[in-house]
Short mmCIF file of C-alpha atoms in Angstrom, two decimals:
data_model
loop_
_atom_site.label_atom_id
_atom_site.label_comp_id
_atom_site.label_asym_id
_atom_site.label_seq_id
_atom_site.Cartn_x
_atom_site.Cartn_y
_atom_site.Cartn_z
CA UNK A 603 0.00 0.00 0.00
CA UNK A 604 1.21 3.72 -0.94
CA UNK A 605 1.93 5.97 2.02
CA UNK A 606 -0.76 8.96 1.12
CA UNK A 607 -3.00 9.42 -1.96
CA UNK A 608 -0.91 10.02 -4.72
CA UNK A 609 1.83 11.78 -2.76
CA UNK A 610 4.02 7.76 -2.93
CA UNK A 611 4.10 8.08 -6.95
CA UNK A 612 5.52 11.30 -6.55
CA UNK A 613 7.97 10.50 -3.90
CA UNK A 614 8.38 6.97 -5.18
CA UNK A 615 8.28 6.04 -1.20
CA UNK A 616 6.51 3.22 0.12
CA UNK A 617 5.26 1.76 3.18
CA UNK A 618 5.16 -1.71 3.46
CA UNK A 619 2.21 -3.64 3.70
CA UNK A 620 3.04 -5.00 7.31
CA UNK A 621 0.45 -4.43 9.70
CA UNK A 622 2.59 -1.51 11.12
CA UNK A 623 2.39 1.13 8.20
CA UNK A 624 -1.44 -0.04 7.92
CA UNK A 625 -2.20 0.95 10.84
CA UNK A 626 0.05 4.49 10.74
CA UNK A 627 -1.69 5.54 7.34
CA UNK A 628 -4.70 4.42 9.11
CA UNK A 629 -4.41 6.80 11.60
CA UNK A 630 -2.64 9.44 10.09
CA UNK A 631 -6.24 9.82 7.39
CA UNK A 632 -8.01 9.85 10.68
CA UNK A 633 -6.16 12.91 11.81
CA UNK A 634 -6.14 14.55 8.80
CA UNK A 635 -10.20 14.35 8.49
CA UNK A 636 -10.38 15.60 12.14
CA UNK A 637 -11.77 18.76 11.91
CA UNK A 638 -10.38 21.36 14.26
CA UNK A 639 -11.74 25.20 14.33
CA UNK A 640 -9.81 27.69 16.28
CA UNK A 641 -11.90 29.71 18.84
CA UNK A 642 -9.39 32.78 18.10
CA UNK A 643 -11.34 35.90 16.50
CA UNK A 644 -10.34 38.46 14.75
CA UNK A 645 -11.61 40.69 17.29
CA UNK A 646 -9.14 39.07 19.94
CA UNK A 647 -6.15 39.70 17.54
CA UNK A 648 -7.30 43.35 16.56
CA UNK A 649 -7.00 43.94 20.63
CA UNK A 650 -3.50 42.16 20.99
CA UNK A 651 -2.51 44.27 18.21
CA UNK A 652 -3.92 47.27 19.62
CA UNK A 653 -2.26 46.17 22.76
CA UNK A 654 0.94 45.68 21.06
CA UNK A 655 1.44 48.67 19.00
CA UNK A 656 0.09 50.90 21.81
CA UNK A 657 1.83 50.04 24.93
CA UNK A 658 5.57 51.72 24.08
CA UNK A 659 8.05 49.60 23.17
CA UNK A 660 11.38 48.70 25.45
CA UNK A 661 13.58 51.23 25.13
CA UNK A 662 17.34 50.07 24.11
CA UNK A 663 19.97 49.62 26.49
CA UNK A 664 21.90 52.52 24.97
CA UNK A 665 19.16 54.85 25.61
CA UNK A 666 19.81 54.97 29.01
CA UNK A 667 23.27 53.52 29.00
CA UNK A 668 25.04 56.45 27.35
CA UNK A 669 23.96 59.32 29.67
CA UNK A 670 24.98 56.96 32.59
CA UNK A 671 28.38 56.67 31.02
CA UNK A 672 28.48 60.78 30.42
CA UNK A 673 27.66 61.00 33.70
CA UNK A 674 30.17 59.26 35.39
CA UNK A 675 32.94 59.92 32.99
CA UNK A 676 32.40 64.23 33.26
CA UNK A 677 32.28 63.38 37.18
CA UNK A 678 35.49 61.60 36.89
CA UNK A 679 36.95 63.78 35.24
CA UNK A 680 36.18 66.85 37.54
CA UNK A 681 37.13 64.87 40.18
CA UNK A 682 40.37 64.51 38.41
CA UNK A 683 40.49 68.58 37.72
CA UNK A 684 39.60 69.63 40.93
CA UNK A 685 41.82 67.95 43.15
CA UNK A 686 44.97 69.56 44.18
CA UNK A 687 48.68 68.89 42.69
CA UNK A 688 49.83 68.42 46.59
CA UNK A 689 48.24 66.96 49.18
CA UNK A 690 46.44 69.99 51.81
CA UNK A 691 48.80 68.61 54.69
CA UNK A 692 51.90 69.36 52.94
CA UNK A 693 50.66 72.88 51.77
CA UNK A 694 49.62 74.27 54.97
CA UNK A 695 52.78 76.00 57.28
CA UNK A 696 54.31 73.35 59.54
CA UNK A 697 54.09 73.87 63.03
CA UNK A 698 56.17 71.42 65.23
CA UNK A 699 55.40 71.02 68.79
CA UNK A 700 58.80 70.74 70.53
CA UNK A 701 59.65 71.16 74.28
CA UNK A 702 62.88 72.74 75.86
CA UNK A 703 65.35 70.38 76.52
CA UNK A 704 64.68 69.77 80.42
CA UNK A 705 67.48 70.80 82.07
CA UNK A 706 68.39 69.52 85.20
CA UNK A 707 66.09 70.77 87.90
CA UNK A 708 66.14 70.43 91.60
CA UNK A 709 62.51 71.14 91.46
CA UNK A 710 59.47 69.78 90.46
CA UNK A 711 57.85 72.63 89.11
CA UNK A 712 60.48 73.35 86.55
CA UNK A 713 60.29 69.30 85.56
CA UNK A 714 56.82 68.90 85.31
CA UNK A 715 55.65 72.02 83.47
CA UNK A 716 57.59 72.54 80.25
CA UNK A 717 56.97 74.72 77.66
CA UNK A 718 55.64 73.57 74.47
CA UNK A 719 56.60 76.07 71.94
CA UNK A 720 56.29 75.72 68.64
CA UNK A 721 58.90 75.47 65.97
CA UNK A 722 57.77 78.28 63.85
CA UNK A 723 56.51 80.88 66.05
CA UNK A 724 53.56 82.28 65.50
CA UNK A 725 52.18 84.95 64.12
CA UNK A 726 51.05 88.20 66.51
CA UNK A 727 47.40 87.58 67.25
CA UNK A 728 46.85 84.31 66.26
CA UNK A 729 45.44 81.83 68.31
CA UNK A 730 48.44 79.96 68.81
CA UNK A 731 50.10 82.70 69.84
CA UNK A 732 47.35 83.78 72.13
CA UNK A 733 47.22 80.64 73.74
CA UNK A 734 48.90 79.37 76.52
CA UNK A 735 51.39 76.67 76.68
CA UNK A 736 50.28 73.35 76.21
CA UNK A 737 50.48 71.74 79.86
CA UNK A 738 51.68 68.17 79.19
CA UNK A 739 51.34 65.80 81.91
CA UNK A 740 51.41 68.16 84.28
CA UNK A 741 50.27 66.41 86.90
CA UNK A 742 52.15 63.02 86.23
CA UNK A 743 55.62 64.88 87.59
CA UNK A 744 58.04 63.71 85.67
CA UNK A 745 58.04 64.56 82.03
CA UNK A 746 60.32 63.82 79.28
CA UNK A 747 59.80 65.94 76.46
CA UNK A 748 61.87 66.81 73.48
CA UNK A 749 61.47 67.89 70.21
CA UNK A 750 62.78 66.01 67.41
CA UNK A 751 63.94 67.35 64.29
CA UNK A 752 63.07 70.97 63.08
CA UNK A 753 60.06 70.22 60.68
CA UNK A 754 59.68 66.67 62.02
CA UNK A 755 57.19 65.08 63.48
CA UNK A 756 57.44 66.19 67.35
CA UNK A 757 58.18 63.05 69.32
CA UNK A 758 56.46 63.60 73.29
CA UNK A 759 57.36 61.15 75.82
CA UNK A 760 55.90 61.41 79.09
CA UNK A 761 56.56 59.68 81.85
CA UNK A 762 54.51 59.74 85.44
CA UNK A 763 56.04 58.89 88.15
CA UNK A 764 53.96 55.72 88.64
CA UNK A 765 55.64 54.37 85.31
CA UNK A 766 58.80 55.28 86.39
CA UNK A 767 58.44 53.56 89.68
CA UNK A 768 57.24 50.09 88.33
CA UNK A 769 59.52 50.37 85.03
CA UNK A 770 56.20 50.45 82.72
CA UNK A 771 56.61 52.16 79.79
CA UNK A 772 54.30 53.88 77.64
CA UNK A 773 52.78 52.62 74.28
CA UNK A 774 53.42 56.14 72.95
CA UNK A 775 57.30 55.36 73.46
CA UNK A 776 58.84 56.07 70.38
CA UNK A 777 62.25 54.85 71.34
CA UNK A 778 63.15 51.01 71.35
CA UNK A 779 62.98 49.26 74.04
CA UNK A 780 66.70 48.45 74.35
CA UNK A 781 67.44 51.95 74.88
CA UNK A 782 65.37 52.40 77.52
CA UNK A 783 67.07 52.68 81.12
CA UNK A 784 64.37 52.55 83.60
CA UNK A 785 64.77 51.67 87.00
CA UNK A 786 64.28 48.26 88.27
CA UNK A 787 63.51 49.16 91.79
CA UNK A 788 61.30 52.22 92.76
CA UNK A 789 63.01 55.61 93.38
CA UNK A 790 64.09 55.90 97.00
CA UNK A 791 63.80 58.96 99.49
CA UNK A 792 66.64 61.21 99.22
CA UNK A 793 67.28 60.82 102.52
CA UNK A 794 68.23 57.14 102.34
CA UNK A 795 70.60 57.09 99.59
CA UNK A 796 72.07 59.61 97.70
CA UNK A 797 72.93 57.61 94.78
CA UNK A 798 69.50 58.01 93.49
CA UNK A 799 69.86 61.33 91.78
CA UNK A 800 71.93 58.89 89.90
CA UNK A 801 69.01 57.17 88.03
CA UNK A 802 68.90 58.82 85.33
CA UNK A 803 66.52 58.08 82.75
CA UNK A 804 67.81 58.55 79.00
CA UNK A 805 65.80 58.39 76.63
CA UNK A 806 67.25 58.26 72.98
CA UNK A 807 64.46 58.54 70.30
CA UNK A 808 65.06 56.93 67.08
CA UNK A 809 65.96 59.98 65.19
CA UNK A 810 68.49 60.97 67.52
CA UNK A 811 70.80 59.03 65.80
CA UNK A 812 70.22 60.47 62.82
CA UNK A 813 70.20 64.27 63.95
CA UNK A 814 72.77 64.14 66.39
CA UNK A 815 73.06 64.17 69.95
CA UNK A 816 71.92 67.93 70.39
CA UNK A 817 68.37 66.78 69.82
CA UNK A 818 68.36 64.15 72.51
CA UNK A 819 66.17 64.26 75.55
CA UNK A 820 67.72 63.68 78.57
CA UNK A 821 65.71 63.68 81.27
CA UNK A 822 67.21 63.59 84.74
CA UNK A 823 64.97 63.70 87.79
CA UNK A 824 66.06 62.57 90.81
CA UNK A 825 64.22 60.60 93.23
CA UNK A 826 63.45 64.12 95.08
CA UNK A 827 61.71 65.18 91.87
CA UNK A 828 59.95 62.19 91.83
CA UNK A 829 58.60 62.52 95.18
CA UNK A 830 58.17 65.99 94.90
CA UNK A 831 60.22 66.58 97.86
CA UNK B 322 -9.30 61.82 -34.46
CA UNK B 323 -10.30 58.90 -36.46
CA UNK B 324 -6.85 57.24 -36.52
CA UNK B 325 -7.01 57.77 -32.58
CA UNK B 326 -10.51 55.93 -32.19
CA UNK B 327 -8.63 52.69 -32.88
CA UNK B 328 -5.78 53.49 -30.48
CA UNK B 329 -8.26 54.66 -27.90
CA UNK B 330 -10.41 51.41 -28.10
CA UNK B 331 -7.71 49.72 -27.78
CA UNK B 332 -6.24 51.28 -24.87
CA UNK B 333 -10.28 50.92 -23.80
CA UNK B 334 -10.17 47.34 -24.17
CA UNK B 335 -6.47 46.92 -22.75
CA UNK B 336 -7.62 48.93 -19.52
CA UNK B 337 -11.20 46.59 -19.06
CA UNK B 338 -8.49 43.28 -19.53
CA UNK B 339 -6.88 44.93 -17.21
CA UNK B 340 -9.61 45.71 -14.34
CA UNK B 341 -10.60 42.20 -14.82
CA UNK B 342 -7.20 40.90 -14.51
CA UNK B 343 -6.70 43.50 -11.55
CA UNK B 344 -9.84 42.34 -10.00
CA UNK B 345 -8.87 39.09 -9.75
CA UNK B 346 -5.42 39.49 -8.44
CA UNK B 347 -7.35 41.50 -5.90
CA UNK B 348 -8.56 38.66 -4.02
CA UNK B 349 -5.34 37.03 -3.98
CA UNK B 350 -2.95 36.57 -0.81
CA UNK B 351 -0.10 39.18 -2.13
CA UNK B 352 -2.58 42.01 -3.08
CA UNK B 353 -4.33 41.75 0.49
CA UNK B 354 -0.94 42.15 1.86
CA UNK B 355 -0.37 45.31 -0.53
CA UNK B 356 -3.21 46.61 0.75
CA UNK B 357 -2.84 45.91 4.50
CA UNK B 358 0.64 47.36 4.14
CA UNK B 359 -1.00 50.87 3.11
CA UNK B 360 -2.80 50.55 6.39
CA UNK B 361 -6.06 48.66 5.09
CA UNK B 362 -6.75 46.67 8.33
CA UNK B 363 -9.83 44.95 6.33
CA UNK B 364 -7.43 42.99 3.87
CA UNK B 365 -5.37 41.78 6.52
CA UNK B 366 -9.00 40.63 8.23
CA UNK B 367 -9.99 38.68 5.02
CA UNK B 368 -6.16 37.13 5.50
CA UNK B 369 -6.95 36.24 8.90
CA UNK B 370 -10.01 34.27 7.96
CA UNK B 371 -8.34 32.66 5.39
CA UNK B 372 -5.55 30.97 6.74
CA UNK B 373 -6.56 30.81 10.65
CA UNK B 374 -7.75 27.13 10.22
CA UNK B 375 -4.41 26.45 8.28
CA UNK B 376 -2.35 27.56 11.23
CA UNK B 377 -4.13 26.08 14.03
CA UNK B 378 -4.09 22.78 12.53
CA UNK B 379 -0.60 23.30 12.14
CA UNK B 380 -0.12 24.71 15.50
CA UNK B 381 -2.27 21.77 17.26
CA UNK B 382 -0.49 19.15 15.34
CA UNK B 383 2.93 20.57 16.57
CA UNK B 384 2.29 21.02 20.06
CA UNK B 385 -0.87 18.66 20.61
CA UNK B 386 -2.45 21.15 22.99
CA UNK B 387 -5.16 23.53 22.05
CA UNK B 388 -4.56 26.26 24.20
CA UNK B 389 -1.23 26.00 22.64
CA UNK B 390 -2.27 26.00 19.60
CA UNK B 391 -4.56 28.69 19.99
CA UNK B 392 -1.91 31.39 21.45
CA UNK B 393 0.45 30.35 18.36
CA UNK B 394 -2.29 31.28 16.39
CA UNK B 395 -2.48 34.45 17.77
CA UNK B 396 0.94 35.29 18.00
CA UNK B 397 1.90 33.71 14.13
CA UNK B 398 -0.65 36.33 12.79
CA UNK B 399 0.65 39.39 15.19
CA UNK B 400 4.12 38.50 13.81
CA UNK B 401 2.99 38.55 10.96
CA UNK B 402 1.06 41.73 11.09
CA UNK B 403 4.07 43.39 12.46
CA UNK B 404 6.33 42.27 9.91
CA UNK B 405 4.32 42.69 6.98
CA UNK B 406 7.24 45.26 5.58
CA UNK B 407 9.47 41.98 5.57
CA UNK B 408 7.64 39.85 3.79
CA UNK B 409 8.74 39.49 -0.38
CA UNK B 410 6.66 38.50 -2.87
CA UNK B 411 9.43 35.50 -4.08
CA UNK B 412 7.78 33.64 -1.84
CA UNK B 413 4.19 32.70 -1.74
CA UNK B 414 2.23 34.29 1.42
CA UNK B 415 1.25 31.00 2.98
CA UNK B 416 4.56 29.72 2.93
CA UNK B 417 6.15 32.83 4.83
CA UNK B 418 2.92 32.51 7.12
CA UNK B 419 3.85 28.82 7.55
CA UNK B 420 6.89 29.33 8.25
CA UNK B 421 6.26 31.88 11.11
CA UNK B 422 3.93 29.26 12.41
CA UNK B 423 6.40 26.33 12.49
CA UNK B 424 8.99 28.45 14.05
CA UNK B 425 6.74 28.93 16.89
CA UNK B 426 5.44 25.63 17.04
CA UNK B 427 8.72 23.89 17.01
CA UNK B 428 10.06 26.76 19.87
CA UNK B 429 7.00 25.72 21.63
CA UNK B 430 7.25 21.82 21.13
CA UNK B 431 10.62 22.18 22.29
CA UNK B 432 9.65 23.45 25.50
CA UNK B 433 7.13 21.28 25.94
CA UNK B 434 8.68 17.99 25.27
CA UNK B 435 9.22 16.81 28.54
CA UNK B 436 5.52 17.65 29.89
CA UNK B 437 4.06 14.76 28.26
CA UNK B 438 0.59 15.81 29.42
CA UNK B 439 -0.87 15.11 26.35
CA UNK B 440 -2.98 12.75 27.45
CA UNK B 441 -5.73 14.66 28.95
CA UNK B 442 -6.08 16.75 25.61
CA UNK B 443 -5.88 13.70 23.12
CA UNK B 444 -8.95 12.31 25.29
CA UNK B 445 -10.77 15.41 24.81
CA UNK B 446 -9.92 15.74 21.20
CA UNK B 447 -10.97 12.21 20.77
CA UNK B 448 -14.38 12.88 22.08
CA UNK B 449 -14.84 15.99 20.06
CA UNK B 450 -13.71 13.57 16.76
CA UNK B 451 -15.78 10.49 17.70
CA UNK B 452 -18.91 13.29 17.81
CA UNK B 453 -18.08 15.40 14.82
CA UNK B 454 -15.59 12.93 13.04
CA UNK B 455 -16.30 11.02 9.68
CA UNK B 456 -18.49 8.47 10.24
CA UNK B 457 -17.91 4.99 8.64
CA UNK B 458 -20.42 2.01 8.26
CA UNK B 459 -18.78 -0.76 10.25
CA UNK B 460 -18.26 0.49 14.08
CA UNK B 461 -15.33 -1.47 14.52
CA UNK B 462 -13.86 0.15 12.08
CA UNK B 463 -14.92 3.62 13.84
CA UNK B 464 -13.03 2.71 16.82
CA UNK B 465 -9.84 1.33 15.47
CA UNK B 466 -9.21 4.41 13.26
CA UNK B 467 -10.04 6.30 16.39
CA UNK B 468 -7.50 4.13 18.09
CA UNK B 469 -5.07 4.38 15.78
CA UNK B 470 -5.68 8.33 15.22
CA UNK B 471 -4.70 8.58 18.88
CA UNK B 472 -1.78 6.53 18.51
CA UNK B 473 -0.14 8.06 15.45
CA UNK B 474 -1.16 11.45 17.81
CA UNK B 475 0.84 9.98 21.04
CA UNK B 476 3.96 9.21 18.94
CA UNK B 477 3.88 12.20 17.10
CA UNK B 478 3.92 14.20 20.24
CA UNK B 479 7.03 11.63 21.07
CA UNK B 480 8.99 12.83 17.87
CA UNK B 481 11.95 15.28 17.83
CA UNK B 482 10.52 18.55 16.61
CA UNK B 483 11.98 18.57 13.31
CA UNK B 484 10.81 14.89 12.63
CA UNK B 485 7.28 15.85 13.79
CA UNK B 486 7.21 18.69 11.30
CA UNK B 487 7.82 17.07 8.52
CA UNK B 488 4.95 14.45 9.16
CA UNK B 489 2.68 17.80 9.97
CA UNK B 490 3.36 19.85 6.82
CA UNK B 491 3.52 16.47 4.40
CA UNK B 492 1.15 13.77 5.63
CA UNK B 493 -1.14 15.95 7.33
CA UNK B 494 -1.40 19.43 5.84
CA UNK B 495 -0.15 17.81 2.33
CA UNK B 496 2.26 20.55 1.28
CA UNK B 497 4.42 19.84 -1.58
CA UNK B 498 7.75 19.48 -1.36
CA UNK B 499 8.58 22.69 -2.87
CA UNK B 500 6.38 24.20 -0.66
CA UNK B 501 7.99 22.44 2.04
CA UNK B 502 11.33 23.78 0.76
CA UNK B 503 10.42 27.05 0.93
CA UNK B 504 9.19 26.72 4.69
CA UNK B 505 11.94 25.18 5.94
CA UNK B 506 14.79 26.62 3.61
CA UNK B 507 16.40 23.31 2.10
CA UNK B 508 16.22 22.16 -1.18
CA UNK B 509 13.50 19.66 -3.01
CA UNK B 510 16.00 16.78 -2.07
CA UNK B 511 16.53 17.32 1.45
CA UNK B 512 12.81 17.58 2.14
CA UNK B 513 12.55 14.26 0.82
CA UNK B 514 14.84 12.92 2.83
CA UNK B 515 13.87 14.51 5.87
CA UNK B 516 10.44 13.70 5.56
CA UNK B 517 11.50 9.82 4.79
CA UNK B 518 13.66 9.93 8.04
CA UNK B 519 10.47 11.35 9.90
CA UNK B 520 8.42 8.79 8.59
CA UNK B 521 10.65 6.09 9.43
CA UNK B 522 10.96 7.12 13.01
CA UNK B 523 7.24 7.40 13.33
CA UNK B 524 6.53 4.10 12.02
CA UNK B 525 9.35 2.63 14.53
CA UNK B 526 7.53 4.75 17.79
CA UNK B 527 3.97 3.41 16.31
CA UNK B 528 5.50 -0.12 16.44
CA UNK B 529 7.03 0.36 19.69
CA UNK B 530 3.70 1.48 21.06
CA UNK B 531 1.77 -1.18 19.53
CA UNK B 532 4.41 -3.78 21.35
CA UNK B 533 3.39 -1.82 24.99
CA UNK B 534 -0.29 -2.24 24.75
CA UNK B 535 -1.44 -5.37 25.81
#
């Protein structure tokens, strides 16, 4: 049997005449008589149109892409103009906090209030120059102070007399530990031994080695100082 | 004036040829897409009613649901509505029409092909063709083509796409094979062999279902 109505002459194709292709041509003349009728209208498709050709279409990525990208390129790019060839720290006048050298002192007052000046001195009515002198650690006692190099970072080292006594030292210590001479036992009364005006505490910051021993802090208190007597 | 009678009767009898020859290319497919082109909604209505059965049969045969069917309907005509600029006149109307239904059909098969829930609409569609179907003398005929309409149905649904479309456009819509050519964009000779592949493998899933029933 021909596969089709005349469609096997044309094609020269044909299905055997095993039950098999029977029953597929069969079947396949059954579907083809089955009549099927859409339900869709003509008014349903002049809506979608309608619905289509109305509603505005998706605008491109590039629509909204580009001014993004204008955007953020002309703000780049005045972020680039604007911002200064030097950094504002390094433009603005230094002023270095440095202290006096401490010079050796029988007293406590004279110890335990130095001056902080600054490097550059200021100008006649500013507020620096209005102000007073930075008090630093006052009441501690014992302060080692020192300015480092001119136009360097000031280096401060305090010490109260409770640090001194127990050996602590300070996180803000800039010097290494090594050169640190504290004493191991607390400061005695004058009045028992005079060798304590011998504990000297030296204190040699890192950059006195580079600038020279004229910039070292040397800080010599005695235990009289330390007691305040 | 007299020598110009002649002439003009001519040109009279050229021009009523040519109404009659105008008015019958009116009716066909390419003029009503002229015409709905220029914006005449009406010709693209009286395409519409032409074809719709065309491509729904094609669109239920691919996809074996009606809803299915139904929206690819829809959407095959709003394509082609919105692409009426594209279309060429090489090509014959229903064949660019077919092929906008085919490409849907097959995208839509494709997703489909692992929901086998065919079942449920082949039941209802064989109700609807034991009611409104051919009827034959000899009821046990009736009931094995039924039977066997359902079957060919199942395995076509069980096809690869591309196999499945060649039974559709060839066994069941009877296209020619130049026809075919033009839908699928091959030549007369690869139709022919695709659609011998496709009805190979259907034959093969008929037997294999025939083996499963009891």
């Amino acid at each position: 049997m021909k596969f089709g109505r005349d469609r096997s002459v044309e094609t020269g194709e044909e299905w055997g005449a095993d039950s098999v292709s029977r029953k597929v041509q069969m079947g396949l003349d059954a579907l083809r008589c089955e009549p099927l009728e859409p339900s869709v209208s003509i008014e349903a498709l002049k809506g979608r149109i309608l619905q289509e050709t109305l509603v505005a279409p998706r605008r491109p990525a590039w629509v909204w892409a580009t001014p993004v990208a204008a955007s953020l390129a002309v703000a780049f790019w005045l972020g680039l103009a604007v911002r200064p060839a030097a950094p504002v720290a390094e433009a603005l006048p230094k002023r270095t906090a440095s202290v006096a050298p401490v010079e050796r002192h029988g007293s406590l007052g004279a110890a335990s209030q130095p001056a902080v000046r600054a490097a550059s001195p200021p100008e006649a009515g500013s507020p620096a120059a209005e102000a007073p002198p930075r008090n630093v650690d006052a009441p501690s006692g014992a302060v080692a102070l020192r300015g480092g190099r001119e136009g360097g970072d000031p280096v401060v080292v305090s010490r109260s007399s409770a640090m001194l006594a127990s050996g602590l030292r300070p996180e803000q210590d800039a010097a290494p530990a090594e050169q640190v001479q504290t004493l191991a036992a607390p400061p005695e009364p004058p009045a028992q031994s005079q060798d304590s005006e011998e504990q000297i505490v030296l204190i040699h910051s890192t950059e006195d080695t580079e600038t020279g021993a004229a910039s070292a802090v040397e800080l010599e208190s005695s235990a009289n100082v330390l007691v305040g007597g | 004036m007299d020598e110009a009678r002649p002439e003009e009767e001519q040109v009279n009898a050229a021009g009523v040829v040519g109404d009659a020859l105008q008015g019958a290319s009116m009716d066909s497919d390419e003029a009503l897409v002229r015409s709905a082109r220029q914006g005449d909604f009406g010709a693209f209505e009286r395409l519409f009613e032409r074809h719709r059965v065309m491509v729904f049969r094609i669109a239920y045969r691919m996809t074996g649901r009606r809803d299915d069917a139904e929206d690819i309907t829809q959407d095959a005509f709003l394509k082609a509505y919105q692409n009426l600029h594209r279309y060429r006149d090489e090509a014959r109307f229903t064949t660019w029409l077919v092929r906008i239904v085919t490409n849907l059909a097959t995208d839509r098969a494709r997703m489909a092909n692992r929901r086998h829930s065919l079942e449920q609409q082949e039941a209802g569609g064989a109700l609807d063709w034991m009611t409104v179907g051919t009827t034959r003398e000899d009821p046990s005929e009736n009931l094995e083509r039924e039977q066997m309409a359902r079957l060919v149905q199942a395995a076509l649904a069980e096809l690869p796409p591309h196999h499945r479309l060649m039974i559709v456009l060839r066994d069941l819509e009877e296209k020619d094979y130049q026809e075919i050519a033009g839908i699928v964009g091959t030549t007369v000779g690869g139709v022919k062999l695709r659609v011998l592949r496709a009805r190979r493998a259907l034959r093969d899933k008929v037997n294999q279902m025939l083996e499963k029933t009891p």
